CSV table of C-alpha atoms and ligand atoms in Angstrom, one decimal:
chain,number,residue,atom,x,y,z
A,482,UNK,CA,0.1,0.0,-0.1
A,483,UNK,CA,3.0,2.2,1.0
A,484,UNK,CA,4.4,1.5,-2.5
A,485,UNK,CA,0.6,2.9,-4.6
A,486,UNK,CA,0.8,5.7,-2.0
A,487,UNK,CA,4.3,6.6,-3.5
A,488,UNK,CA,2.6,6.7,-6.9
A,489,UNK,CA,2.9,2.8,-8.2
A,490,UNK,CA,0.6,0.5,-9.6
A,491,UNK,CA,0.3,-2.5,-7.3
A,492,UNK,CA,-0.9,-5.9,-7.4
A,493,UNK,CA,-1.3,-8.1,-4.6
A,494,UNK,CA,-1.2,-11.8,-5.1
A,495,UNK,CA,-1.9,-14.4,-2.5
A,496,UNK,CA,-3.1,-18.0,-3.0
A,497,UNK,CA,-5.7,-17.1,0.0
A,498,UNK,CA,-9.3,-16.3,-1.7
A,499,UNK,CA,-10.7,-14.5,1.3
A,500,UNK,CA,-7.6,-11.6,1.4
A,501,UNK,CA,-7.7,-11.2,-2.1
A,502,UNK,CA,-11.4,-10.7,-1.7
A,503,UNK,CA,-10.7,-8.5,1.4
A,504,UNK,CA,-8.1,-6.3,-0.5
A,505,UNK,CA,-10.7,-6.1,-3.7
A,506,UNK,CA,-13.5,-5.2,-1.8
A,507,UNK,CA,-11.3,-2.3,0.1
A,508,UNK,CA,-10.7,-4.0,3.3
A,509,UNK,CA,-7.5,-4.7,4.7
A,510,UNK,CA,-6.7,-8.3,6.0
A,511,UNK,CA,-4.5,-7.2,8.7
A,512,UNK,CA,-4.8,-4.4,11.6
A,513,UNK,CA,-2.4,-2.0,11.2
A,514,UNK,CA,-3.1,2.0,11.8
A,515,UNK,CA,-3.3,3.8,8.9
A,516,UNK,CA,-3.6,1.1,6.4
A,517,UNK,CA,-7.3,1.0,5.7
A,518,UNK,CA,-7.2,4.9,4.9
A,519,UNK,CA,-4.1,4.4,2.9
A,520,UNK,CA,-6.5,1.5,1.4
A,521,UNK,CA,-9.5,3.7,0.6
A,522,UNK,CA,-7.4,6.7,-0.5
A,523,UNK,CA,-5.2,4.7,-3.5
A,524,UNK,CA,-8.3,2.0,-4.5
A,525,UNK,CA,-7.3,2.9,-8.1
A,526,UNK,CA,-3.8,2.5,-7.9
A,527,UNK,CA,-4.2,-1.2,-6.5
A,528,UNK,CA,-5.7,-4.6,-7.6
A,529,UNK,CA,-5.7,-8.2,-6.0
A,530,UNK,CA,-5.9,-11.4,-7.5
A,531,UNK,CA,-5.0,-15.0,-7.1
A,532,UNK,CA,-3.5,-15.0,-10.5
A,533,UNK,CA,0.2,-14.9,-10.9
A,534,UNK,CA,0.3,-14.9,-14.4
A,535,UNK,CA,-1.4,-11.6,-14.8
A,536,UNK,CA,0.4,-9.9,-11.7
A,537,UNK,CA,3.7,-10.9,-13.3
A,538,UNK,CA,3.0,-9.7,-17.2
A,539,UNK,CA,1.6,-6.6,-16.5
A,540,UNK,CA,4.4,-5.5,-13.6
A,541,UNK,CA,8.2,-4.8,-13.7
A,542,UNK,CA,8.8,-6.0,-10.2
A,543,UNK,CA,7.9,-8.8,-8.4
A,544,UNK,CA,8.0,-8.6,-4.3
A,545,UNK,CA,8.0,-11.8,-2.7
A,546,UNK,CA,6.7,-11.1,0.5
A,547,UNK,CA,5.8,-14.7,1.8
A,548,UNK,CA,5.9,-15.8,5.5
A,549,UNK,CA,9.2,-18.2,6.8
A,550,UNK,CA,8.0,-19.3,10.1
A,551,UNK,CA,10.3,-21.4,12.3
A,552,UNK,CA,10.1,-25.0,12.2
A,553,UNK,CA,10.0,-27.2,15.8
A,554,UNK,CA,13.7,-27.1,15.6
A,555,UNK,CA,14.4,-23.3,14.9
A,556,UNK,CA,15.2,-23.7,11.9
A,557,UNK,CA,13.6,-21.6,9.0
A,558,UNK,CA,10.4,-22.9,6.9
A,559,UNK,CA,11.1,-21.9,3.4
A,560,UNK,CA,7.6,-23.8,2.2
A,561,UNK,CA,5.7,-20.6,1.6
A,562,UNK,CA,8.7,-18.9,0.0
A,563,UNK,CA,9.6,-22.1,-2.1
A,564,UNK,CA,6.1,-22.3,-3.4
A,565,UNK,CA,5.6,-18.8,-4.4
A,566,UNK,CA,9.1,-18.8,-6.3
A,567,UNK,CA,7.5,-21.8,-8.5
A,568,UNK,CA,4.9,-19.9,-9.4
A,569,UNK,CA,6.7,-17.0,-10.4
A,570,UNK,CA,9.4,-19.2,-11.9
A,571,UNK,CA,6.7,-20.7,-14.3
A,572,UNK,CA,5.4,-17.4,-15.3
A,573,UNK,CA,8.7,-15.9,-16.0
A,574,UNK,CA,9.4,-18.8,-18.8
A,575,UNK,CA,6.6,-17.2,-20.5
A,576,UNK,CA,7.3,-13.5,-20.3
A,577,UNK,CA,9.7,-11.7,-22.9
A,578,UNK,CA,10.4,-8.3,-21.2
A,579,UNK,CA,12.9,-8.7,-18.2
A,580,UNK,CA,11.4,-8.8,-14.7
A,581,UNK,CA,12.8,-8.4,-11.3
A,582,UNK,CA,12.4,-10.8,-8.4
A,583,UNK,CA,12.8,-9.1,-4.9
A,584,UNK,CA,12.9,-10.8,-1.9
A,585,UNK,CA,11.3,-8.9,0.8
A,586,UNK,CA,11.0,-12.1,3.2
A,587,UNK,CA,13.4,-12.6,5.9
A,588,UNK,CA,15.6,-15.2,5.2
A,589,UNK,CA,18.7,-16.6,6.1
A,590,UNK,CA,21.7,-15.5,4.0
A,591,UNK,CA,22.5,-17.6,1.0
A,592,UNK,CA,18.8,-18.4,0.4
A,593,UNK,CA,17.9,-16.3,-2.3
A,594,UNK,CA,21.2,-16.9,-4.0
A,595,UNK,CA,20.5,-20.5,-2.9
A,596,UNK,CA,17.2,-22.5,-3.0
A,597,UNK,CA,15.7,-19.2,-4.4
A,598,UNK,CA,17.5,-19.0,-7.6
A,599,UNK,CA,17.5,-22.7,-8.1
A,600,UNK,CA,13.7,-22.7,-8.6
A,601,UNK,CA,13.3,-19.9,-10.5
A,602,UNK,CA,15.8,-20.9,-12.9
A,603,UNK,CA,14.7,-24.3,-12.8
A,604,UNK,CA,11.1,-23.4,-13.7
A,605,UNK,CA,11.8,-20.4,-15.7
A,606,UNK,CA,14.6,-22.6,-17.9
A,607,UNK,CA,16.3,-18.9,-17.5
A,608,UNK,CA,19.4,-17.5,-16.0
A,609,UNK,CA,19.5,-15.0,-13.1
A,610,UNK,CA,21.2,-11.8,-13.1
A,611,UNK,CA,21.3,-12.1,-17.2
A,612,UNK,CA,17.5,-13.2,-18.6
A,613,UNK,CA,15.9,-11.9,-15.1
A,614,UNK,CA,16.6,-9.6,-12.3
A,615,UNK,CA,17.0,-11.4,-8.6
A,616,UNK,CA,17.5,-9.1,-5.6
A,617,UNK,CA,17.0,-8.8,-1.8
A,618,UNK,CA,15.4,-5.8,-0.1
A,619,UNK,CA,14.8,-7.0,3.6
A,620,UNK,CA,11.9,-4.5,5.4
A,621,UNK,CA,12.5,-3.2,8.9
A,622,UNK,CA,8.9,-2.2,9.6
A,623,UNK,CA,7.4,-2.5,13.0
A,624,UNK,CA,3.9,-3.9,13.5
A,625,UNK,CA,1.7,-1.3,15.0
A,626,UNK,CA,4.0,1.7,13.1
A,627,UNK,CA,4.4,0.2,10.1
A,628,UNK,CA,3.6,3.0,7.5
A,629,UNK,CA,5.4,5.4,9.7
A,630,UNK,CA,8.5,3.4,9.5
A,631,UNK,CA,8.0,2.9,5.8
A,632,UNK,CA,7.8,6.9,5.3
A,633,UNK,CA,10.3,7.7,7.4
A,634,UNK,CA,13.3,4.6,7.2
A,635,UNK,CA,16.7,4.7,8.5
A,636,UNK,CA,18.0,3.3,6.0
A,637,UNK,CA,17.2,1.3,2.7
A,638,UNK,CA,18.8,-1.9,2.3
A,639,UNK,CA,19.4,-3.1,-1.4
A,640,UNK,CA,21.5,-6.4,-2.1
A,641,UNK,CA,22.0,-6.8,-5.8
A,642,UNK,CA,23.9,-8.9,-7.9
A,643,UNK,CA,22.8,-7.6,-11.4
A,644,UNK,CA,22.7,-3.9,-12.8
A,645,UNK,CA,19.2,-4.0,-13.7
A,646,UNK,CA,17.9,-4.8,-10.1
A,647,UNK,CA,20.0,-1.9,-9.1
A,648,UNK,CA,18.9,0.4,-11.2
A,649,UNK,CA,15.2,-0.2,-11.0
A,650,UNK,CA,15.5,-0.4,-6.9
A,651,UNK,CA,17.2,2.9,-6.4
A,652,UNK,CA,14.5,4.5,-9.0
A,653,UNK,CA,12.0,2.8,-7.1
A,654,UNK,CA,13.4,4.4,-3.8
A,655,UNK,CA,14.8,7.6,-5.4
A,656,UNK,CA,12.3,10.1,-3.5
A,657,UNK,CA,13.6,8.7,0.3
A,658,UNK,CA,16.6,10.9,1.4
A,659,UNK,CA,17.9,8.3,4.0
A,660,UNK,CA,21.0,6.3,3.7
A,661,UNK,CA,21.1,3.5,0.8
A,662,UNK,CA,22.8,0.6,1.5
A,663,UNK,CA,23.7,-1.2,-1.6
A,664,UNK,CA,25.4,-4.1,-1.0
A,665,UNK,CA,25.6,-8.1,-2.2
A,666,UNK,CA,22.5,-10.3,-1.6
A,667,UNK,CA,23.9,-12.5,1.1
A,668,UNK,CA,25.1,-9.0,3.3
A,669,UNK,CA,21.6,-7.4,2.7
A,670,UNK,CA,19.8,-10.8,4.2
A,671,UNK,CA,22.3,-10.7,6.8
A,672,UNK,CA,21.7,-7.4,7.7
A,673,UNK,CA,18.2,-8.1,8.6
A,674,UNK,CA,19.0,-10.9,10.8
A,675,UNK,CA,21.6,-9.1,12.8
A,676,UNK,CA,19.3,-6.0,13.0
A,677,UNK,CA,16.8,-7.9,14.7
A,678,UNK,CA,18.9,-10.0,17.0
A,679,UNK,CA,20.9,-7.2,18.3
A,680,UNK,CA,17.7,-5.4,19.0
A,681,UNK,CA,16.4,-8.9,21.0
A,682,UNK,CA,20.0,-8.9,22.7
A,683,UNK,CA,19.4,-5.0,23.8
A,684,UNK,CA,15.8,-6.5,25.2
A,685,UNK,CA,17.6,-9.3,27.0
A,686,UNK,CA,20.4,-7.1,28.3
A,687,UNK,CA,17.8,-4.7,29.6
A,688,UNK,CA,15.9,-7.2,31.5
A,689,UNK,CA,19.0,-9.1,33.1
A,690,UNK,CA,20.2,-6.0,34.3
A,691,UNK,CA,16.4,-4.9,35.0
A,692,UNK,CA,16.5,-8.3,37.2
A,693,UNK,CA,19.4,-7.3,38.9
A,694,UNK,CA,18.3,-3.9,39.7
A,695,UNK,CA,15.0,-4.8,41.4
A,696,UNK,CA,16.7,-7.1,44.0
A,697,UNK,CA,19.3,-4.5,45.0
A,698,UNK,CA,16.6,-1.4,44.9
A,699,UNK,CA,17.9,0.7,42.1
A,700,UNK,CA,15.9,2.7,39.8
A,701,UNK,CA,16.2,0.4,36.0
A,702,UNK,CA,14.4,3.5,34.1
A,703,UNK,CA,16.9,6.1,35.7
A,704,UNK,CA,19.6,3.6,34.7
A,705,UNK,CA,19.0,2.9,31.2
A,706,UNK,CA,18.1,6.6,30.6
A,707,UNK,CA,21.9,7.1,32.0
A,708,UNK,CA,23.0,4.6,29.8
A,709,UNK,CA,21.5,5.5,26.8
A,710,UNK,CA,22.6,9.1,26.9
A,711,UNK,CA,25.6,7.7,25.4
A,712,UNK,CA,25.6,8.0,21.9
A,713,UNK,CA,27.4,4.9,21.1
A,714,UNK,CA,24.6,3.3,22.5
A,715,UNK,CA,21.5,4.7,22.2
A,716,UNK,CA,18.3,4.7,24.2
A,717,UNK,CA,16.0,2.9,22.0
A,718,UNK,CA,14.8,-0.7,22.7
A,719,UNK,CA,16.1,-0.4,26.5
A,720,UNK,CA,12.4,-0.9,28.2
A,721,UNK,CA,13.0,-3.6,30.3
A,722,UNK,CA,9.7,-5.8,31.4
A,723,UNK,CA,8.7,-9.4,30.5
A,724,UNK,CA,10.4,-9.7,27.4
A,725,UNK,CA,10.0,-9.6,23.1
A,726,UNK,CA,7.5,-11.5,21.2
A,727,UNK,CA,5.9,-11.2,18.1
A,728,UNK,CA,6.4,-12.8,15.1
A,729,UNK,CA,9.9,-11.4,14.1
A,730,UNK,CA,12.5,-11.3,17.2
A,731,UNK,CA,12.0,-14.9,18.6
A,732,UNK,CA,11.6,-17.0,15.4
A,733,UNK,CA,14.9,-14.5,13.7
A,734,UNK,CA,17.2,-15.1,16.9
A,735,UNK,CA,16.1,-18.9,16.8
A,736,UNK,CA,16.7,-19.0,12.8
A,737,UNK,CA,20.2,-17.4,13.3
A,738,UNK,CA,21.2,-20.1,16.2
A,739,UNK,CA,20.1,-22.5,13.6
A,740,UNK,CA,22.3,-21.4,10.7
A,741,UNK,CA,25.0,-20.9,13.5
A,742,UNK,CA,25.0,-24.5,14.5
A,743,UNK,CA,24.5,-25.6,11.0
A,744,UNK,CA,28.0,-23.8,10.2
A,745,UNK,CA,29.9,-25.1,13.3
A,746,UNK,CA,29.6,-21.7,15.7
A,747,UNK,CA,28.7,-22.4,19.0
A,748,UNK,CA,26.0,-19.2,19.4
A,749,UNK,CA,26.3,-18.5,23.4
A,750,UNK,CA,25.1,-15.1,23.4
A,751,UNK,CA,22.1,-15.8,21.1
A,752,UNK,CA,21.1,-19.0,23.1
A,753,UNK,CA,20.9,-16.5,26.2
A,754,UNK,CA,18.7,-13.8,24.7
A,755,UNK,CA,16.5,-16.4,23.9
A,756,UNK,CA,16.8,-18.0,27.5
A,757,UNK,CA,16.6,-14.9,29.5
A,758,UNK,CA,13.5,-14.3,27.0
A,759,UNK,CA,11.7,-17.1,28.1
A,760,UNK,CA,12.3,-16.8,31.9
A,761,UNK,CA,10.9,-13.0,32.2
A,762,UNK,CA,7.5,-13.7,31.6
A,763,UNK,CA,7.2,-15.9,34.4
A,764,UNK,CA,8.8,-13.7,37.0
A,765,UNK,CA,5.8,-11.9,36.8
A,766,UNK,CA,3.6,-15.0,38.1
A,767,UNK,CA,6.7,-15.1,40.8
A,768,UNK,CA,6.1,-12.0,41.7
A,769,UNK,CA,2.2,-12.8,41.9
A,770,UNK,CA,2.8,-15.5,44.3
A,771,UNK,CA,4.8,-13.5,46.6
A,772,UNK,CA,1.7,-11.5,47.4
A,773,UNK,CA,-1.0,-14.0,46.6
A,774,UNK,CA,0.8,-17.4,47.3
A,775,UNK,CA,-1.7,-19.9,46.6
A,776,UNK,CA,-3.5,-19.1,43.2
A,777,UNK,CA,-6.0,-21.7,42.9
A,778,UNK,CA,-9.5,-20.5,42.4
A,779,UNK,CA,-8.3,-17.0,42.6
A,780,UNK,CA,-9.4,-14.7,40.1
A,781,UNK,CA,-6.8,-13.0,38.4
A,782,UNK,CA,-6.8,-10.2,36.0
A,783,UNK,CA,-4.7,-10.0,32.8
A,784,UNK,CA,-4.5,-6.3,31.2
A,785,UNK,CA,-3.1,-7.0,27.5
A,786,UNK,CA,-2.9,-10.0,25.2
A,787,UNK,CA,-1.2,-8.6,21.9
A,788,UNK,CA,2.6,-8.7,22.1
A,789,UNK,CA,2.9,-5.5,21.8
A,790,UNK,CA,0.0,-2.1,21.6
A,791,UNK,CA,-1.4,-1.2,18.3
A,792,UNK,CA,-1.8,-4.4,16.9
A,793,UNK,CA,-4.2,-7.6,17.1
A,794,UNK,CA,-1.1,-10.1,16.8
A,795,UNK,CA,-0.9,-12.6,19.9
A,796,UNK,CA,2.2,-14.6,18.0
A,797,UNK,CA,4.8,-15.3,20.8
A,798,UNK,CA,2.6,-12.8,22.8
A,799,UNK,CA,4.1,-13.0,26.5
A,800,UNK,CA,0.7,-13.2,27.8
A,801,UNK,CA,0.5,-16.8,26.4
A,802,UNK,CA,3.4,-18.5,28.9
A,803,UNK,CA,1.7,-16.2,31.7
A,804,UNK,CA,-1.7,-18.0,31.1
A,805,UNK,CA,0.0,-21.3,30.9
A,806,UNK,CA,1.3,-21.2,34.2
A,807,UNK,CA,-1.7,-19.6,35.5
A,808,UNK,CA,-3.9,-21.9,34.1
A,809,UNK,CA,-1.2,-24.7,35.6
A,810,UNK,CA,-1.9,-22.8,39.3
A,811,UNK,CA,-5.5,-23.4,38.8
A,812,UNK,CA,-6.4,-19.7,38.6
A,813,UNK,CA,-9.5,-18.2,37.4
A,814,UNK,CA,-8.0,-15.7,34.4
A,815,UNK,CA,-10.2,-12.7,33.3
A,816,UNK,CA,-8.4,-11.1,30.1
A,817,UNK,CA,-9.0,-8.0,28.4
A,818,UNK,CA,-7.2,-6.5,25.2
A,819,UNK,CA,-8.8,-3.8,23.1
A,820,UNK,CA,-7.8,-5.6,19.8
A,821,UNK,CA,-6.4,-9.1,20.4
A,822,UNK,CA,-8.9,-11.2,22.5
A,823,UNK,CA,-10.6,-12.6,19.5
A,824,UNK,CA,-7.5,-13.8,18.4
A,825,UNK,CA,-6.7,-15.1,22.3
A,826,UNK,CA,-9.9,-16.9,22.3
A,827,UNK,CA,-9.3,-19.3,19.5
A,828,UNK,CA,-6.2,-20.6,21.5
A,829,UNK,CA,-7.7,-20.3,25.1
A,830,UNK,CA,-11.6,-20.4,25.1
A,831,UNK,CA,-11.3,-21.3,28.3
A,832,UNK,CA,-10.6,-18.2,30.1
A,833,UNK,CA,-13.1,-15.6,30.5
A,834,UNK,CA,-12.4,-12.2,28.4
A,835,UNK,CA,-13.7,-9.0,30.0
A,836,UNK,CA,-16.2,-6.4,28.0
A,837,UNK,CA,-13.7,-3.7,29.2
A,838,UNK,CA,-10.6,-3.1,31.0
A,839,UNK,CA,-12.6,-1.9,34.0
A,840,UNK,CA,-14.1,-5.1,34.3
A,841,UNK,CA,-10.7,-6.6,34.0
A,842,UNK,CA,-9.7,-4.6,37.0
A,843,UNK,CA,-12.9,-6.5,39.3
A,844,UNK,CA,-10.2,-9.2,40.1
A,845,UNK,CA,-7.9,-10.8,43.3
A,846,UNK,CA,-5.0,-9.3,41.6
A,847,UNK,CA,-4.1,-7.6,38.2
A,848,UNK,CA,-1.3,-8.4,35.8
A,849,UNK,CA,-0.2,-6.1,33.0
A,850,UNK,CA,1.3,-7.7,29.8
A,851,UNK,CA,1.0,-5.2,27.3
A,852,UNK,CA,1.4,-1.5,27.2
A,853,UNK,CA,-2.2,-0.2,26.1
A,854,UNK,CA,-2.1,3.5,26.5
A,855,UNK,CA,-5.8,2.8,27.8
A,856,UNK,CA,-4.2,1.2,31.0
A,857,UNK,CA,-2.7,4.9,32.1
A,858,UNK,CA,-6.4,5.8,32.5
A,859,UNK,CA,-7.5,3.3,34.8
A,860,UNK,CA,-8.2,3.6,38.7
A,861,UNK,CA,-5.9,1.1,40.3
A,862,UNK,CA,-6.1,2.2,43.9
A,863,UNK,CA,-7.4,-1.2,46.3
A,864,UNK,CA,-6.0,-3.4,43.7
A,865,UNK,CA,-3.0,-5.6,44.0
A,866,UNK,CA,-1.2,-4.8,40.3
A,867,UNK,CA,1.9,-7.0,39.2
A,868,UNK,CA,3.3,-4.6,35.9
A,869,UNK,CA,5.2,-6.5,33.2
A,870,UNK,CA,5.5,-3.2,30.8
A,871,UNK,CA,6.0,-0.1,33.2
A,872,UNK,CA,2.0,1.3,33.3
A,873,UNK,CA,2.8,4.8,35.4
A,874,UNK,CA,-1.0,5.1,36.8
A,875,UNK,CA,-0.7,1.9,38.0
A,876,UNK,CA,1.4,2.6,40.7
A,877,UNK,CA,-1.1,3.9,42.2
A,878,UNK,CA,-2.5,0.2,43.2
A,879,UNK,CA,-2.6,-0.5,47.1
A,880,UNK,CA,0.1,-2.9,46.1
A,881,UNK,CA,2.1,-2.2,43.3
A,882,UNK,CA,5.3,-4.1,41.9
A,883,UNK,CA,6.8,-4.0,38.6
A,884,UNK,CA,9.0,-6.8,37.2
A,885,UNK,CA,12.0,-5.1,36.9
A,886,UNK,CA,11.5,-2.2,39.2
B,377,UGA,C1,10.5,-5.8,15.0
B,377,UGA,C2,11.9,-4.9,14.5
B,377,UGA,O1,11.6,-3.9,15.3
B,377,UGA,C3,11.3,-3.9,12.9
B,377,UGA,O2,12.7,-3.7,12.6
B,377,UGA,C4,11.3,-5.5,12.0
B,377,UGA,O3,11.1,-5.1,10.9
B,377,UGA,C5,10.3,-7.0,12.4
B,377,UGA,O4,10.8,-7.3,13.9
B,377,UGA,C6,10.4,-7.8,11.5
B,377,UGA,O5,11.3,-8.1,11.4
B,377,UGA,O6,9.6,-7.9,10.4
B,377,UGA,P1,8.1,-5.9,15.4
B,377,UGA,O7,8.3,-7.4,16.2
B,377,UGA,O8,6.7,-5.6,14.9
B,377,UGA,O9,9.3,-5.2,15.0
B,377,UGA,O10,8.3,-5.3,17.1
B,377,UGA,P2,8.9,-4.5,18.1
B,377,UGA,O11,8.6,-2.7,18.4
B,377,UGA,O12,10.3,-4.7,17.5
B,377,UGA,O13,8.5,-5.3,19.4
B,377,UGA,C7,9.1,-6.4,19.4
B,377,UGA,C8,8.8,-7.3,21.0
B,377,UGA,O14,9.8,-6.2,21.8
B,377,UGA,C9,7.6,-6.7,21.6
B,377,UGA,O15,7.0,-7.7,22.2
B,377,UGA,C10,7.9,-5.6,22.5
B,377,UGA,O16,7.0,-5.4,23.8
B,377,UGA,C11,9.3,-6.1,23.2
B,377,UGA,N1,10.1,-4.8,23.3
B,377,UGA,C12,10.5,-4.1,22.5
B,377,UGA,C13,10.8,-5.0,24.9
B,377,UGA,O17,10.5,-5.5,25.5
B,377,UGA,N2,11.6,-3.5,25.3
B,377,UGA,C14,11.7,-2.5,24.5
B,377,UGA,O18,12.6,-1.9,24.6
B,377,UGA,C15,11.3,-2.8,22.8
């Protein structure tokens, strides 16, 4: 949609007819602030189809945005990528004009020039970088602020190995003034993983230091404010709490660990980044039990189910291990989230869902798991509140404890 906003004609292709129909009727199949407005504004520039043939014949560039989830051993599952590339290769065989295939999906370094290239060449009978362009252009958008991130990027990374792809991608992004890193395809792919792995490391570091500060009575937020002012360090992504979730950090760190092991490198630091992250949400329940030792049949209010605010996405949400543990302890959970309750209900139909945040406060104790703005408006007086995300107003609870403060 952002490319359409820049004035380009965009075809959306998906194998899921429900998504194609939704986009075709002007409805975004995912929740993202500002996206519906952008869709409405640019209806004339977009079309949605399940027909890869038409979408490739009538365009210059194909961005592959298929999901790359984790296998159970942490390695990346390329099934969707491979299937999309087979379809694309099949059409490239019949297309006379030069076409460029750009991998936007998050794939491990070596994937584009390896499996992706092999499938495209096999299916098309053509040669990459000669008969068709092949490039990598990873994305750095955050859910919940994706449009802002697209239009104000810190940098644009373009991995290329042929001049046509280079020129077309430079032209596509010519209106952006940020630095453009034009590099090889394997470097571009690696930049994406290292960015996410570093940010995840920063969060686990903040949480480990936060755990120390909690025990020594030192104010964690002030510590990181002071630390972040060093320009070599930077204050962003130092918010300690119950750890990182979402569809990217946990999966990407695991995939990098799996790649490291496959090339004989022991990724000690990355393994501990995951280790700290897995323990952190359970600390919230430990703290709760220091105030309410026996949770059996106690009513526990849970504020926040999404992995972060401004999204309905619950993938790897830190609320999941917390609910698991509460249920194991026999607690009755009443949960509230402004957007994510429908998604969470599919996973946990057995818990109660409140119709408002106020209703979730009607409990023996409250856990805060996502920092939604509306949680700053609640009256916490008379409540036991255990805060995993740093909601200032919650300090008004009769009992208040933060996970790292
Ligand atoms: C992340 C990256 O920030 C994007 O740059 C990247 O494009 C994206 O992954 C991706 O690979 O597609 P996202 O997962 O949408 O974006 O969300 P983040 O804002 O990075 O937050 C991830 C998790 O870290 C959330 O659970 C959040 O609560 C947690 N977090 C974030 C902290 O615990 N502390 C912080 O200081 C910041």
